[in-house]
Amino acid sequence: MIPVVLITGFLGSGKTTLLNHLLRDPGMADSAVIINEFGDVAIDHLLVESSIENTVVLQSGCICCTVRGDLVDTLDDLTGKAARGEVPPFSRIVVETTGLADPASLVQMFLTERTLAERFALRAVVTTVDAANGAGQLDEFEESRHQVGLADVLVLTKSDLATPEAIATLRERLRAINPGAEILTVVQGHIAPDDLFAHAARAPTRDSGDVLRWLNDAAFAAAHAPHTPTGQAPSHHDKGIQAFAITLDRPVSRDALRGWLRAILSLRGRDLLRMKGIVALRGEAAPLVVHAVQNVLHPPVQLEAWPSADHTTRIVFITRNIPPAALQRSLDTLAMGNAA
């Protein structure tokens, strides 16, 4: 399985600058980068070594490819070239989205397209946010808020163009929208690939992954408060988006959990930006990890053992216009029905 990193962010938020610096780093030599147009990333400045049918190989060893048709076709074309020896082999793919894209559709694609799901694993969503103009973009554009809500890592760019007070206010707002994401501050896109990707917690597998860091439920519990830590009320533009955690101290059956998840995703999937959880199963010693983006559920993973002494079911949400109390009541009802 080849790991895939999505880099998203609103128009002018610094994706191009970030990619330029990543592509120059020797740590990206075994990487393929899929972008929308070569002109969006200054390829001429990156010392092109060779060009093969819509694909260029840089002197750093990186492979750059444009989206031709749709992403599935582009990935097929790229992996085919690598298999035939036309381009160097790669062990990581970075996909840059357009500035107006809602990354949810791409996340779902890697889960629902069988040809992708069998070969690629989505590693992380990285979202760039303009420190100088990000607050206004969050106010005006829902796409910007969704890009923040789906991020595993938020990269705060152009920090040299904003006041410390403005940056602090923006960081608090980003934490309120997505408390589970790491926030990094960069200037002129300067960050090493290893430093960037190290801040994205890996989704857990049966026998690996730091599930507690990935879940980060304590951050969601702290975020679900009437005011931000600074004492200021959150922007009215963000009021529809809420981040919160719900818990349950009793195990549930697999069938009951399956029905609950199916109901939530079918009835409110469009407003469910992201859900992550660790669930105690009735009659089973190890928990189940669940993860959904809108109405698409990742294949659940059962761990080999609980990661800590706390065996409470904990599920974190980033939603749009879904009351936390309603989800908590539905989970409590599930447990009561399960006990009966």
Short mmCIF file of N, CA, C and O in Angstrom, two decimals, residues 252-327:
data_model
loop_
_atom_site.label_atom_id
_atom_site.label_comp_id
_atom_site.label_asym_id
_atom_site.label_seq_id
_atom_site.Cartn_x
_atom_site.Cartn_y
_atom_site.Cartn_z
N VAL A 252 -21.24 -2.16 23.67
CA VAL A 252 -22.39 -2.38 22.78
C VAL A 252 -22.08 -3.56 21.87
O VAL A 252 -20.91 -3.92 21.65
N SER A 253 -23.12 -4.16 21.32
CA SER A 253 -22.92 -5.28 20.40
C SER A 253 -22.51 -4.76 19.03
O SER A 253 -22.78 -3.60 18.68
N ARG A 254 -21.89 -5.62 18.25
CA ARG A 254 -21.49 -5.23 16.91
C ARG A 254 -22.71 -4.85 16.06
O ARG A 254 -22.69 -3.88 15.31
N ASP A 255 -23.78 -5.63 16.19
CA ASP A 255 -24.97 -5.36 15.39
C ASP A 255 -25.58 -4.01 15.74
O ASP A 255 -26.00 -3.25 14.85
N ALA A 256 -25.64 -3.71 17.05
CA ALA A 256 -26.20 -2.43 17.47
C ALA A 256 -25.34 -1.26 16.98
O ALA A 256 -25.85 -0.24 16.50
N LEU A 257 -24.03 -1.41 17.07
CA LEU A 257 -23.12 -0.36 16.60
C LEU A 257 -23.26 -0.18 15.10
O LEU A 257 -23.32 0.96 14.61
N ARG A 258 -23.34 -1.27 14.37
CA ARG A 258 -23.49 -1.20 12.92
C ARG A 258 -24.76 -0.43 12.54
O ARG A 258 -24.76 0.43 11.65
N GLY A 259 -25.86 -0.73 13.23
CA GLY A 259 -27.12 -0.04 12.95
C GLY A 259 -27.05 1.44 13.29
O GLY A 259 -27.59 2.28 12.55
N TRP A 260 -26.38 1.77 14.39
CA TRP A 260 -26.24 3.18 14.79
C TRP A 260 -25.42 3.95 13.78
O TRP A 260 -25.80 5.05 13.36
N LEU A 261 -24.31 3.38 13.35
CA LEU A 261 -23.47 4.05 12.36
C LEU A 261 -24.21 4.21 11.04
O LEU A 261 -24.15 5.27 10.40
N ARG A 262 -24.93 3.18 10.63
CA ARG A 262 -25.66 3.25 9.37
C ARG A 262 -26.71 4.36 9.43
O ARG A 262 -26.89 5.11 8.46
N ALA A 263 -27.39 4.49 10.56
CA ALA A 263 -28.42 5.51 10.70
C ALA A 263 -27.82 6.92 10.64
O ALA A 263 -28.33 7.80 9.95
N ILE A 264 -26.72 7.13 11.35
CA ILE A 264 -26.10 8.45 11.37
C ILE A 264 -25.60 8.84 9.99
O ILE A 264 -25.83 9.95 9.50
N LEU A 265 -24.92 7.91 9.33
CA LEU A 265 -24.33 8.23 8.03
C LEU A 265 -25.40 8.45 6.96
O LEU A 265 -25.25 9.29 6.08
N SER A 266 -26.49 7.69 7.03
CA SER A 266 -27.53 7.84 6.01
C SER A 266 -28.39 9.07 6.25
O SER A 266 -28.80 9.75 5.30
N LEU A 267 -28.65 9.41 7.53
CA LEU A 267 -29.53 10.54 7.84
C LEU A 267 -28.79 11.88 7.87
O LEU A 267 -29.32 12.90 7.43
N ARG A 268 -27.54 11.88 8.39
CA ARG A 268 -26.83 13.15 8.57
C ARG A 268 -25.42 13.13 7.99
O ARG A 268 -24.59 13.96 8.36
N GLY A 269 -25.14 12.19 7.09
CA GLY A 269 -23.79 12.06 6.56
C GLY A 269 -23.27 13.32 5.91
O GLY A 269 -22.08 13.65 6.01
N ARG A 270 -24.13 14.04 5.24
CA ARG A 270 -23.69 15.25 4.55
C ARG A 270 -23.13 16.29 5.53
O ARG A 270 -22.26 17.10 5.17
N ASP A 271 -23.64 16.27 6.75
CA ASP A 271 -23.22 17.25 7.76
C ASP A 271 -22.19 16.69 8.73
O ASP A 271 -21.84 17.34 9.71
N LEU A 272 -21.74 15.48 8.46
CA LEU A 272 -20.73 14.86 9.32
C LEU A 272 -19.37 15.02 8.64
O LEU A 272 -19.00 14.24 7.78
N LEU A 273 -18.64 16.07 9.01
CA LEU A 273 -17.36 16.32 8.35
C LEU A 273 -16.37 15.20 8.67
O LEU A 273 -15.68 14.70 7.79
N ARG A 274 -16.34 14.80 9.94
CA ARG A 274 -15.42 13.73 10.32
C ARG A 274 -15.85 13.12 11.64
O ARG A 274 -16.35 13.81 12.52
N MET A 275 -15.63 11.81 11.76
CA MET A 275 -15.90 11.10 13.00
C MET A 275 -14.77 10.09 13.22
O MET A 275 -14.36 9.40 12.29
N LYS A 276 -14.27 10.03 14.45
CA LYS A 276 -13.27 9.04 14.82
C LYS A 276 -13.63 8.50 16.19
O LYS A 276 -14.08 9.25 17.06
N GLY A 277 -13.44 7.20 16.41
CA GLY A 277 -13.80 6.68 17.71
C GLY A 277 -13.16 5.34 18.02
O GLY A 277 -12.68 4.62 17.13
N ILE A 278 -13.16 5.02 19.31
CA ILE A 278 -12.73 3.72 19.81
C ILE A 278 -13.89 3.19 20.64
O ILE A 278 -14.37 3.87 21.56
N VAL A 279 -14.40 2.01 20.29
CA VAL A 279 -15.67 1.51 20.81
C VAL A 279 -15.47 0.19 21.54
O VAL A 279 -14.84 -0.74 21.02
N ALA A 280 -16.04 0.12 22.76
CA ALA A 280 -16.02 -1.12 23.54
C ALA A 280 -17.13 -2.04 23.04
O ALA A 280 -18.29 -1.64 22.98
N LEU A 281 -16.77 -3.26 22.67
CA LEU A 281 -17.72 -4.22 22.12
C LEU A 281 -18.16 -5.22 23.19
O LEU A 281 -17.33 -5.72 23.96
N ARG A 282 -19.42 -5.49 23.20
CA ARG A 282 -19.98 -6.42 24.17
C ARG A 282 -19.43 -7.83 23.95
O ARG A 282 -19.46 -8.37 22.84
N GLY A 283 -18.88 -8.42 25.03
CA GLY A 283 -18.36 -9.78 24.97
C GLY A 283 -17.02 -9.93 24.30
O GLY A 283 -16.57 -11.05 24.07
N GLU A 284 -16.35 -8.81 23.97
CA GLU A 284 -15.05 -8.89 23.30
C GLU A 284 -14.02 -8.09 24.10
O GLU A 284 -14.31 -7.02 24.63
N ALA A 285 -12.81 -8.63 24.16
CA ALA A 285 -11.78 -8.04 25.01
C ALA A 285 -11.13 -6.82 24.37
O ALA A 285 -10.59 -5.96 25.09
N ALA A 286 -11.15 -6.71 23.06
CA ALA A 286 -10.46 -5.62 22.37
C ALA A 286 -11.46 -4.68 21.72
O ALA A 286 -12.54 -5.10 21.29
N PRO A 287 -11.12 -3.40 21.60
CA PRO A 287 -12.06 -2.41 21.04
C PRO A 287 -12.02 -2.37 19.51
O PRO A 287 -11.11 -2.90 18.87
N LEU A 288 -13.02 -1.68 18.96
CA LEU A 288 -13.11 -1.46 17.53
C LEU A 288 -12.86 0.02 17.25
O LEU A 288 -13.42 0.89 17.93
N VAL A 289 -12.04 0.32 16.25
CA VAL A 289 -11.77 1.69 15.84
C VAL A 289 -12.65 2.01 14.63
O VAL A 289 -12.68 1.26 13.65
N VAL A 290 -13.39 3.12 14.72
CA VAL A 290 -14.27 3.55 13.63
C VAL A 290 -13.84 4.93 13.15
O VAL A 290 -13.34 5.75 13.94
N HIS A 291 -14.03 5.18 11.86
CA HIS A 291 -13.58 6.44 11.26
C HIS A 291 -14.44 6.70 10.04
O HIS A 291 -14.58 5.83 9.18
N ALA A 292 -15.06 7.89 9.97
CA ALA A 292 -15.92 8.22 8.84
C ALA A 292 -15.67 9.65 8.39
O ALA A 292 -15.32 10.53 9.19
N VAL A 293 -15.84 9.88 7.10
CA VAL A 293 -15.83 11.22 6.50
C VAL A 293 -17.14 11.37 5.75
O VAL A 293 -17.42 10.62 4.81
N GLN A 294 -17.96 12.29 6.22
CA GLN A 294 -19.31 12.48 5.71
C GLN A 294 -20.04 11.13 5.73
O GLN A 294 -20.13 10.50 6.78
N ASN A 295 -20.57 10.67 4.62
CA ASN A 295 -21.37 9.44 4.67
C ASN A 295 -20.58 8.20 4.28
O ASN A 295 -21.17 7.16 3.98
N VAL A 296 -19.26 8.29 4.31
CA VAL A 296 -18.42 7.14 3.96
C VAL A 296 -17.66 6.67 5.19
O VAL A 296 -16.94 7.44 5.83
N LEU A 297 -17.83 5.38 5.51
CA LEU A 297 -17.18 4.79 6.67
C LEU A 297 -15.93 4.05 6.23
O LEU A 297 -15.98 3.20 5.34
N HIS A 298 -14.80 4.36 6.89
CA HIS A 298 -13.59 3.56 6.67
C HIS A 298 -13.85 2.15 7.15
O HIS A 298 -14.65 1.93 8.07
N PRO A 299 -13.18 1.15 6.59
CA PRO A 299 -13.31 -0.20 7.14
C PRO A 299 -12.91 -0.21 8.62
O PRO A 299 -11.79 0.19 8.96
N PRO A 300 -13.81 -0.61 9.54
CA PRO A 300 -13.46 -0.62 10.96
C PRO A 300 -12.28 -1.55 11.24
O PRO A 300 -12.10 -2.56 10.54
N VAL A 301 -11.50 -1.21 12.24
CA VAL A 301 -10.31 -1.98 12.61
C VAL A 301 -10.44 -2.41 14.06
O VAL A 301 -10.66 -1.56 14.95
N GLN A 302 -10.31 -3.69 14.33
CA GLN A 302 -10.31 -4.15 15.72
C GLN A 302 -8.86 -4.26 16.19
O GLN A 302 -8.03 -4.92 15.57
N LEU A 303 -8.57 -3.59 17.30
CA LEU A 303 -7.23 -3.62 17.84
C LEU A 303 -6.96 -4.96 18.53
O LEU A 303 -7.88 -5.70 18.87
N GLU A 304 -5.70 -5.24 18.74
CA GLU A 304 -5.35 -6.45 19.47
C GLU A 304 -5.64 -6.30 20.95
O GLU A 304 -5.92 -7.29 21.64
N ALA A 305 -5.56 -5.08 21.45
CA ALA A 305 -5.81 -4.83 22.88
C ALA A 305 -6.13 -3.36 23.07
O ALA A 305 -5.89 -2.52 22.19
N TRP A 306 -6.71 -3.03 24.22
CA TRP A 306 -6.96 -1.62 24.55
C TRP A 306 -5.63 -0.89 24.71
O TRP A 306 -4.67 -1.45 25.27
N PRO A 307 -5.54 0.36 24.27
CA PRO A 307 -4.28 1.09 24.36
C PRO A 307 -3.98 1.62 25.75
O PRO A 307 -2.88 2.10 26.01
N SER A 308 -4.98 1.59 26.66
CA SER A 308 -4.77 2.08 28.01
C SER A 308 -5.76 1.38 28.94
O SER A 308 -6.57 0.55 28.50
N ALA A 309 -5.71 1.74 30.21
CA ALA A 309 -6.62 1.13 31.18
C ALA A 309 -8.05 1.67 31.05
O ALA A 309 -8.98 1.09 31.62
N ASP A 310 -8.24 2.74 30.31
CA ASP A 310 -9.56 3.32 30.10
C ASP A 310 -10.28 2.57 28.98
O ASP A 310 -9.88 2.64 27.82
N HIS A 311 -11.33 1.83 29.32
CA HIS A 311 -12.07 1.05 28.34
C HIS A 311 -13.40 1.71 27.99
O HIS A 311 -14.34 1.04 27.57
N THR A 312 -13.46 3.01 28.14
CA THR A 312 -14.66 3.76 27.79
C THR A 312 -14.75 3.96 26.27
O THR A 312 -13.74 4.22 25.62
N THR A 313 -15.95 3.85 25.73
CA THR A 313 -16.16 4.21 24.34
C THR A 313 -16.05 5.72 24.20
O THR A 313 -16.69 6.47 24.93
N ARG A 314 -15.22 6.17 23.26
CA ARG A 314 -15.01 7.60 23.03
C ARG A 314 -15.07 7.86 21.52
O ARG A 314 -14.34 7.22 20.76
N ILE A 315 -15.94 8.77 21.12
CA ILE A 315 -16.10 9.10 19.71
C ILE A 315 -16.04 10.62 19.56
O ILE A 315 -16.73 11.34 20.28
N VAL A 316 -15.20 11.09 18.66
CA VAL A 316 -15.07 12.53 18.42
C VAL A 316 -15.69 12.88 17.08
O VAL A 316 -15.65 12.10 16.13
N PHE A 317 -16.28 14.07 17.03
CA PHE A 317 -17.00 14.52 15.84
C PHE A 317 -16.59 15.93 15.46
O PHE A 317 -16.32 16.76 16.33
N ILE A 318 -16.57 16.19 14.15
CA ILE A 318 -16.61 17.55 13.61
C ILE A 318 -17.83 17.57 12.70
O ILE A 318 -17.87 16.85 11.70
N THR A 319 -18.84 18.36 13.07
CA THR A 319 -20.12 18.31 12.38
C THR A 319 -20.57 19.69 11.95
O THR A 319 -20.03 20.71 12.39
N ARG A 320 -21.58 19.71 11.11
CA ARG A 320 -22.22 20.95 10.69
C ARG A 320 -23.70 20.86 11.07
O ARG A 320 -24.44 20.03 10.55
N ASN A 321 -24.09 21.71 12.03
CA ASN A 321 -25.50 21.80 12.45
C ASN A 321 -26.06 20.48 12.98
O ASN A 321 -27.22 20.15 12.75
N ILE A 322 -25.24 19.71 13.68
CA ILE A 322 -25.71 18.52 14.38
C ILE A 322 -25.48 18.75 15.87
O ILE A 322 -24.33 18.86 16.31
N PRO A 323 -26.53 18.83 16.69
CA PRO A 323 -26.35 19.09 18.12
C PRO A 323 -25.62 17.95 18.80
O PRO A 323 -25.98 16.78 18.63
N PRO A 324 -24.59 18.25 19.58
CA PRO A 324 -23.88 17.19 20.30
C PRO A 324 -24.80 16.38 21.20
O PRO A 324 -24.65 15.15 21.32
N ALA A 325 -25.75 17.05 21.84
CA ALA A 325 -26.65 16.34 22.76
C ALA A 325 -27.46 15.27 22.03
O ALA A 325 -27.76 14.21 22.60
N ALA A 326 -27.82 15.53 20.78
CA ALA A 326 -28.60 14.55 20.03
C ALA A 326 -27.79 13.29 19.78
O ALA A 326 -28.31 12.16 19.90
N LEU A 327 -26.52 13.44 19.44
CA LEU A 327 -25.69 12.27 19.22
C LEU A 327 -25.43 11.52 20.52
O LEU A 327 -25.41 10.29 20.55
#
